[in-house]
Tab-separated table of C-alpha atoms in Angstrom:
chain	number	residue	atom	x	y	z
A	109	MET	CA	86.539	213.712	83.593
A	110	PHE	CA	88.509	210.586	84.582
A	111	ARG	CA	88.395	209.131	80.936
A	112	PHE	CA	89.338	212.325	79.299
A	113	ILE	CA	92.441	212.541	81.664
A	114	CYS	CA	93.261	208.922	80.762
A	115	VAL	CA	92.978	209.412	76.909
A	116	ALA	CA	95.012	212.758	77.174
A	117	ALA	CA	97.732	211.078	79.340
A	118	PHE	CA	97.841	208.225	76.786
A	119	VAL	CA	97.872	210.179	73.633
A	120	ILE	CA	100.992	212.416	75.232
A	121	LEU	CA	102.806	209.335	76.381
A	122	PHE	CA	102.365	207.527	73.072
A	123	LEU	CA	103.859	210.715	71.253
A	124	VAL	CA	106.841	210.953	73.416
A	125	PHE	CA	107.729	207.419	73.742
A	126	SER	CA	107.217	206.963	70.120
A	127	ILE	CA	110.104	209.104	69.244
A	128	PRO	CA	112.342	206.155	68.746
A	129	LEU	CA	109.634	204.481	66.509
A	130	LEU	CA	109.472	207.651	64.295
A	131	ILE	CA	113.257	207.300	63.649
A	132	ALA	CA	112.994	203.700	63.033
A	133	GLU	CA	110.413	204.425	60.641
A	134	TRP	CA	112.204	207.060	58.949
A	135	ILE	CA	115.147	204.715	58.446
A	136	ILE	CA	112.778	201.847	57.145
A	137	GLY	CA	111.267	204.371	54.468
A	138	LYS	CA	114.442	204.845	53.207
A	139	PHE	CA	114.781	201.299	52.018
A	140	ASN	CA	111.221	199.907	51.901
A	141	MET	CA	108.627	202.395	51.571
A	142	ASP	CA	105.784	199.604	51.550
A	143	LEU	CA	107.032	198.120	54.680
A	144	LYS	CA	107.026	201.595	56.345
A	145	ASN	CA	103.531	202.057	55.133
A	146	ARG	CA	102.265	198.813	56.656
A	147	SER	CA	104.126	199.035	60.015
A	148	SER	CA	102.843	202.724	60.489
A	149	LEU	CA	99.465	201.621	59.930
A	150	ALA	CA	99.936	198.909	62.666
A	151	ILE	CA	101.337	201.218	65.120
A	152	VAL	CA	98.764	203.855	64.820
A	153	ASN	CA	96.047	201.369	64.639
A	154	TRP	CA	97.302	200.083	67.966
A	155	ALA	CA	97.265	203.311	69.574
A	156	PHE	CA	93.885	204.326	68.197
A	157	ARG	CA	92.229	201.110	69.472
A	158	ARG	CA	93.786	201.777	72.920
A	159	CYS	CA	92.291	205.185	72.942
A	160	LEU	CA	88.993	203.734	72.271
A	161	ASP	CA	89.250	201.078	74.899
A	162	ILE	CA	89.824	203.968	77.397
A	163	THR	CA	86.699	205.602	76.167
A	164	GLY	CA	84.428	202.494	76.514
A	165	VAL	CA	83.031	202.980	73.138
A	166	SER	CA	80.794	200.162	71.672
A	167	LEU	CA	81.209	200.161	67.749
A	168	THR	CA	78.902	198.442	65.588
A	169	VAL	CA	80.255	198.039	62.087
A	170	ILE	CA	77.995	197.393	59.191
A	171	GLY	CA	78.877	196.711	55.519
A	172	GLU	CA	82.599	196.189	55.782
A	173	GLU	CA	82.276	193.888	52.818
A	174	ASN	CA	81.776	196.706	50.599
A	175	VAL	CA	85.123	198.148	51.179
A	176	PRO	CA	87.314	196.712	48.323
A	177	THR	CA	90.752	195.428	49.714
A	178	ASP	CA	92.576	195.166	46.532
A	179	THR	CA	92.604	198.741	45.394
A	180	ALA	CA	92.755	202.415	46.984
A	181	VAL	CA	89.601	204.104	47.623
A	182	LEU	CA	87.996	207.395	48.505
A	183	TYR	CA	86.207	207.179	51.846
A	184	VAL	CA	83.638	209.885	52.457
A	185	GLY	CA	81.871	210.507	55.782
A	186	ASN	CA	79.674	212.503	57.853
A	187	HIS	CA	81.664	214.321	60.760
A	188	ARG	CA	80.335	215.137	64.221
A	189	SER	CA	83.466	214.187	66.404
A	190	TYR	CA	87.211	214.096	66.757
A	191	PHE	CA	86.611	210.395	67.386
A	192	ASP	CA	85.411	210.037	63.815
A	193	ILE	CA	89.044	209.728	62.791
A	194	LEU	CA	89.836	207.036	65.307
A	195	LEU	CA	86.556	204.947	64.835
A	196	THR	CA	87.035	204.780	60.915
A	197	TYR	CA	90.974	204.508	60.883
A	198	VAL	CA	91.078	201.273	62.901
A	199	ARG	CA	88.842	199.618	60.269
A	200	VAL	CA	90.886	200.556	57.175
A	201	PRO	CA	92.380	197.420	55.420
A	202	ARG	CA	95.372	199.192	53.699
A	203	PRO	CA	97.402	202.495	54.254
A	204	THR	CA	95.065	205.211	54.413
A	205	GLY	CA	95.663	209.282	54.594
A	206	TYR	CA	93.247	211.626	55.877
A	207	ILE	CA	92.700	215.091	54.554
A	208	ALA	CA	93.095	217.386	57.664
A	209	LYS	CA	92.941	221.050	58.348
A	210	LYS	CA	96.258	222.865	57.928
A	211	GLU	CA	96.294	223.818	61.507
A	212	MET	CA	97.346	220.351	62.513
A	213	LEU	CA	100.733	221.125	61.209
A	214	ARG	CA	101.493	223.092	64.438
A	215	TYR	CA	101.456	219.909	66.592
A	216	PRO	CA	104.955	218.253	66.664
A	217	LEU	CA	105.231	214.408	66.728
A	218	LEU	CA	101.575	214.194	65.845
A	219	VAL	CA	102.135	215.741	62.651
A	220	ASN	CA	105.031	213.323	62.004
A	221	TRP	CA	102.869	210.359	62.376
A	222	MET	CA	100.284	212.000	60.097
A	223	LYS	CA	102.740	212.387	57.517
A	224	ASN	CA	103.905	208.812	57.887
A	225	LEU	CA	100.124	207.878	57.407
A	226	HIS	CA	100.007	210.144	54.092
A	227	CYS	CA	97.704	212.560	55.448
A	228	LEU	CA	97.433	215.782	53.378
A	229	PHE	CA	96.873	219.287	54.958
A	230	LEU	CA	94.127	221.382	53.511
A	231	ASP	CA	93.965	225.427	53.551
A	232	ARG	CA	90.375	225.978	53.327
A	233	LYS	CA	91.207	229.651	52.922
A	234	ASP	CA	93.320	229.365	49.919
A	235	ILE	CA	91.514	227.894	46.712
A	236	LYS	CA	95.123	227.398	45.064
A	237	GLN	CA	96.542	225.550	47.938
A	238	GLY	CA	93.289	223.668	48.228
A	239	LEU	CA	93.537	222.322	44.432
A	240	LYS	CA	97.231	221.357	45.295
A	241	THR	CA	95.941	219.210	47.931
A	242	ILE	CA	93.288	217.745	45.854
A	243	LEU	CA	95.976	216.847	43.199
A	244	GLU	CA	98.269	215.253	45.836
A	245	GLY	CA	95.343	213.012	46.852
A	246	ILE	CA	94.705	211.757	43.157
A	247	GLU	CA	98.339	211.051	43.117
A	248	LYS	CA	98.167	209.220	46.400
A	249	VAL	CA	95.190	206.986	45.285
A	250	LYS	CA	96.850	206.407	41.983
A	251	SER	CA	99.999	204.949	44.037
A	252	GLY	CA	97.589	202.797	46.015
A	253	ILE	CA	97.067	204.742	49.270
A	254	SER	CA	93.451	205.224	50.020
A	255	ILE	CA	92.033	208.916	51.221
A	256	CYS	CA	89.463	209.709	53.674
A	257	ILE	CA	87.841	213.044	53.607
A	258	PHE	CA	84.891	214.651	55.481
A	259	PRO	CA	83.374	216.804	53.039
A	260	GLU	CA	81.310	218.924	55.389
A	261	GLY	CA	84.793	220.698	55.887
A	262	THR	CA	84.302	220.910	59.613
A	263	ARG	CA	82.775	219.143	62.572
A	264	ASN	CA	79.138	219.588	62.501
A	265	LYS	CA	77.983	220.767	65.823
A	266	VAL	CA	74.248	220.032	65.533
A	267	ASN	CA	73.075	216.458	65.923
A	268	ASP	CA	70.975	214.848	63.221
A	269	THR	CA	71.979	217.498	60.597
A	270	PHE	CA	74.389	217.607	57.684
A	271	LEU	CA	76.484	220.499	56.476
A	272	PRO	CA	76.646	220.860	52.458
A	273	PHE	CA	79.308	218.430	51.118
A	274	HIS	CA	81.902	220.275	49.040
A	275	GLU	CA	81.800	218.940	45.569
A	276	GLY	CA	85.670	219.542	44.977
A	277	SER	CA	86.486	216.693	47.572
A	278	PHE	CA	85.119	214.130	44.872
A	279	LYS	CA	87.633	215.157	42.351
A	280	ILE	CA	89.975	212.673	43.691
A	281	ALA	CA	87.418	209.909	42.793
A	282	GLU	CA	86.781	211.414	39.292
A	283	LYS	CA	90.294	211.914	38.345
A	284	SER	CA	91.686	208.504	39.723
A	285	GLY	CA	88.691	206.411	39.044
A	286	CYS	CA	88.785	204.988	42.392
A	287	PRO	CA	85.575	203.845	43.997
A	288	ILE	CA	83.936	206.350	46.565
A	289	ILE	CA	82.794	204.469	49.863
A	290	PRO	CA	80.234	206.598	51.686
A	291	MET	CA	80.608	205.949	55.476
A	292	SER	CA	77.710	206.784	57.799
A	293	ILE	CA	78.774	207.572	61.452
A	294	TYR	CA	75.910	207.790	63.801
A	295	ASN	CA	76.349	208.726	67.487
A	296	SER	CA	79.822	209.357	67.497
A	297	ALA	CA	79.649	213.070	69.238
A	298	ALA	CA	77.959	211.135	72.355
A	299	ILE	CA	81.434	210.009	73.251
A	300	PHE	CA	82.807	213.723	73.703
A	301	GLU	CA	81.360	216.695	72.029
A	302	ASP	CA	77.878	216.377	73.517
A	303	HIS	CA	79.130	216.761	76.926
A	304	LEU	CA	82.614	218.655	76.861
A	305	PRO	CA	84.895	218.062	78.583
A	306	LYS	CA	83.648	214.838	79.817
A	307	ILE	CA	84.229	211.302	77.623
A	308	LYS	CA	81.296	208.771	78.322
A	309	LYS	CA	80.783	205.467	77.114
A	310	ALA	CA	78.494	205.464	73.965
A	311	HIS	CA	77.285	203.066	71.158
A	312	VAL	CA	78.391	204.159	67.779
A	313	ILE	CA	77.250	202.769	64.461
A	314	LEU	CA	79.551	202.824	61.377
A	315	GLU	CA	78.211	201.573	58.125
A	316	TYR	CA	79.977	201.386	54.863
A	317	CYS	CA	77.396	201.861	51.913
A	318	PRO	CA	78.033	200.241	48.615
A	319	PRO	CA	80.866	201.772	46.433
A	320	ILE	CA	80.128	204.133	43.915
A	321	TYR	CA	82.096	204.459	40.661
A	322	MET	CA	81.889	207.930	38.978
A	323	LYS	CA	82.002	206.270	35.587
A	324	ASP	CA	78.553	204.523	36.360
A	325	LEU	CA	76.833	207.634	37.255
A	326	SER	CA	74.636	209.873	34.892
A	327	ARG	CA	75.724	213.502	34.193
A	328	GLU	CA	73.357	214.786	36.676
A	329	GLU	CA	74.587	212.498	39.393
A	330	LYS	CA	78.185	213.469	38.612
A	331	LYS	CA	77.418	217.291	38.551
A	332	PHE	CA	75.774	217.059	41.887
A	333	ILE	CA	77.827	214.211	43.399
A	334	GLY	CA	78.196	216.072	46.979
A	335	ILE	CA	74.300	215.833	47.030
A	336	HIS	CA	74.054	212.339	45.621
A	337	VAL	CA	76.665	210.938	48.313
A	338	GLN	CA	75.162	213.058	51.224
A	339	ASP	CA	71.647	211.425	50.428
A	340	ILE	CA	73.085	208.072	50.572
A	341	ILE	CA	74.845	208.709	53.874
A	342	LYS	CA	71.799	210.822	55.400
A	343	GLU	CA	69.451	207.817	54.550
A	344	THR	CA	71.735	205.301	56.292
A	345	TYR	CA	72.384	207.620	59.139
A	346	PHE	CA	68.738	207.845	59.991
A	347	LYS	CA	68.009	204.252	59.352
A	348	ASN	CA	70.523	203.329	61.813
A	349	LYS	CA	69.377	206.078	64.294
A	350	SER	CA	65.819	204.370	64.137
A	351	GLU	CA	67.058	201.005	64.717
A	352	ALA	CA	69.204	202.170	67.696
A	353	GLU	CA	66.261	203.827	69.521
A	354	LYS	CA	64.035	200.695	68.749
A	355	LYS	CA	66.553	198.809	70.640
A	356	ARG	CA	67.063	201.218	73.308
A	357	ALA	CA	63.185	201.452	73.834
A	358	TYR	CA	63.079	197.550	73.794
A	359	TYR	CA	65.733	197.041	76.679
A	360	LEU	CA	64.110	199.892	78.752
A	361	LYS	CA	60.723	197.965	78.861
């Protein structure tokens, strides 16, 4: 419980004491949006890193060279933990917005930072509004802002399983022409979700798979792009799980 209390206290204190920074970022945005994008990224990255430090998480990152740094991308990942956002956001090389559920709009200050980071808010029950959010994502990518989405639509509560990937999520890549970066996240639920409400030290493996360009795919692969990308993430996930278990068994000898 101690780590949970520390993380919660840090988040609350950061949000309260960052109010002057939000005002400063708003002013900066009036004159230099690029500077605001970069400064907001740096501030939130710092806060997320401190949260991860408190949890004691050990993060292994594989394939970071697969992420283009000169263009916006669509990150696509499996989703088991609230900490997936922190673990992946601290690695992004350029301003990146996450697609979040619209319920996040109810949290003051947090939502202000999310908007500064170009996050989009999806109403999963309203198809028309969902389409509008995807169109906003396309425009973000065209303007140079990467987008990250967890196409399972919610946190999967069962270890080593995958919910179906919603095909509509990939319209952002199809319409903008940006590369899709599959992200495989292994063991993130061991930080928090596997033993609520405790936060425990865990070893998480984050692997970025080679970029996928829709224009290079066959008609069949485009039609079932969700299944295609999920298969890549799933294969990578179980590969990393196997390697982690081998190392654990070796050190336990």
